[in-house]
Amino acid sequence: HVQLVESGGGSVQAGGSLRLSCVASGYAYSRLCMGWFRQTPGKEREGVALIYTGTGIASYADSVKGRFTISHDNAKNTLYLQMNSLNPEDTAMYYCAANPLVCRGLSPRGYVYWGQGTQVTVS
């Protein structure tokens, strides 16, 4: 069982930056597919970025390419999302998610474990 705890959300002005963190614990898998998702009230959860911890290969949603960077520190079992050039459309609850061993893209259905979320508000 993978436990995920996000942090780093907050309020920022348009054009600003935030870095989200997600600490993973309680698992013995050698590799994880880890992703960041976001959701606003009344809308479906959407994938933002993913990274496969075995190779470091990452993938991004078109809406965040060139502005967001996902990374993973294997030694700290921590996932990051560096968000730059934020705009009000990035306002959402951001969730960290993980799936053992296999990456199945940015669909939420491809992830088994989820954190509780951290709010990002851009004004």
Coordinates of C-alpha atoms in Angstrom, one line a residue:
H1 CA 0.0 0.0 0.0
V2 CA 1.4 3.4 -1.0
Q3 CA 0.7 6.4 1.1
L4 CA 1.0 9.8 -0.5
V5 CA 1.2 13.2 1.3
E6 CA 1.2 16.4 -0.8
S7 CA 2.4 19.8 0.3
G8 CA 3.4 23.2 -1.2
G9 CA 0.1 24.5 -2.3
G10 CA -0.9 28.1 -1.7
S11 CA -2.0 31.4 -3.2
V12 CA 0.1 33.2 -5.8
Q13 CA -0.3 36.0 -8.2
A14 CA -0.4 35.4 -11.9
G15 CA 3.0 34.9 -13.4
G16 CA 4.4 33.5 -10.1
S17 CA 5.7 30.1 -9.2
L18 CA 5.0 27.3 -6.7
R19 CA 6.6 23.9 -6.1
L20 CA 4.5 21.0 -4.9
S21 CA 5.9 18.0 -3.1
C22 CA 4.5 14.6 -2.5
V23 CA 6.2 12.1 -0.1
A24 CA 5.5 8.5 -0.8
S25 CA 5.8 5.8 1.8
G26 CA 4.7 2.3 2.8
Y27 CA 5.6 0.5 -0.3
A28 CA 8.2 -2.0 -1.6
Y29 CA 7.8 -1.6 -5.3
S30 CA 11.0 -1.1 -7.2
R31 CA 9.3 1.4 -9.6
L32 CA 6.3 3.6 -9.6
C33 CA 4.5 5.6 -12.2
M34 CA 3.8 8.9 -10.4
G35 CA 1.6 11.7 -11.6
W36 CA 0.1 15.0 -10.7
F37 CA -3.5 15.7 -11.4
R38 CA -5.8 18.6 -10.8
Q39 CA -9.4 19.2 -10.3
T40 CA -11.8 22.1 -10.0
P41 CA -15.4 21.9 -8.7
G42 CA -17.8 20.5 -11.2
K43 CA -15.0 19.3 -13.6
E44 CA -13.3 16.0 -14.1
R45 CA -9.9 15.3 -12.7
E46 CA -7.3 16.0 -15.3
G47 CA -3.7 14.7 -15.7
V48 CA -1.0 17.3 -15.5
A49 CA 2.3 15.4 -15.6
L50 CA 3.7 12.0 -14.9
I51 CA 7.1 10.4 -14.4
Y52 CA 8.3 6.9 -14.3
T53 CA 10.7 6.5 -11.4
G54 CA 12.5 3.7 -13.1
T55 CA 13.8 5.8 -16.0
G56 CA 12.9 9.4 -15.1
I57 CA 11.0 9.7 -18.4
A58 CA 8.2 12.3 -18.0
S59 CA 5.1 13.4 -19.9
Y60 CA 3.0 16.5 -19.7
A61 CA -0.4 17.8 -20.6
D62 CA -0.3 20.3 -23.4
S63 CA -1.7 23.0 -21.2
V64 CA 1.4 22.9 -18.9
K65 CA 4.2 22.1 -21.3
G66 CA 7.0 24.6 -21.0
R67 CA 5.7 25.9 -17.7
F68 CA 5.6 22.9 -15.3
T69 CA 8.4 20.4 -14.5
I70 CA 7.9 17.1 -12.8
S71 CA 10.8 15.4 -11.0
H72 CA 11.4 12.6 -8.5
D73 CA 14.0 12.2 -5.9
N74 CA 14.5 8.5 -5.4
A75 CA 16.6 8.9 -2.2
K76 CA 13.8 10.9 -0.6
N77 CA 10.9 9.1 -2.2
T78 CA 9.5 12.5 -3.0
L79 CA 7.8 13.7 -6.2
Y80 CA 7.9 17.4 -7.1
L81 CA 6.0 19.6 -9.5
Q82 CA 7.7 22.9 -10.2
M83 CA 5.0 25.3 -11.6
N84 CA 6.1 28.5 -13.3
S85 CA 4.3 31.3 -15.1
L86 CA 1.1 30.4 -13.3
N87 CA -2.2 31.8 -14.5
P88 CA -5.7 31.8 -13.0
E89 CA -6.6 28.8 -15.1
D90 CA -4.1 26.7 -13.1
T91 CA -6.2 27.2 -10.0
A92 CA -7.3 23.8 -8.7
M93 CA -6.8 21.1 -6.1
Y94 CA -3.7 19.3 -7.1
Y95 CA -3.4 15.6 -6.3
C96 CA -0.4 13.2 -6.3
A97 CA -1.0 9.7 -7.6
A98 CA 1.0 6.5 -8.0
N99 CA 0.7 3.2 -9.8
P100 CA 3.0 0.3 -9.2
L101 CA 5.4 -0.7 -11.9
V102 CA 3.5 0.5 -15.0
C103 CA 2.7 3.8 -16.6
R104 CA -0.7 4.0 -18.3
G105 CA -0.7 7.7 -19.3
L106 CA -2.4 10.7 -17.8
S107 CA -5.8 9.2 -17.2
P108 CA -6.8 9.1 -13.5
R109 CA -8.0 5.5 -14.1
G110 CA -4.4 4.4 -14.5
Y111 CA -3.5 5.2 -10.9
V112 CA -4.3 3.2 -7.8
Y113 CA -3.0 5.3 -5.0
W114 CA -3.9 8.9 -4.3
G115 CA -3.0 11.7 -1.9
Q116 CA -5.5 14.0 -0.2
G117 CA -4.6 17.0 -2.4
T118 CA -3.2 20.5 -2.0
Q119 CA -4.9 23.7 -3.1
V120 CA -3.3 26.0 -5.6
T121 CA -5.0 29.4 -6.1
V122 CA -3.7 31.9 -8.8
S123 CA -5.1 35.4 -8.8

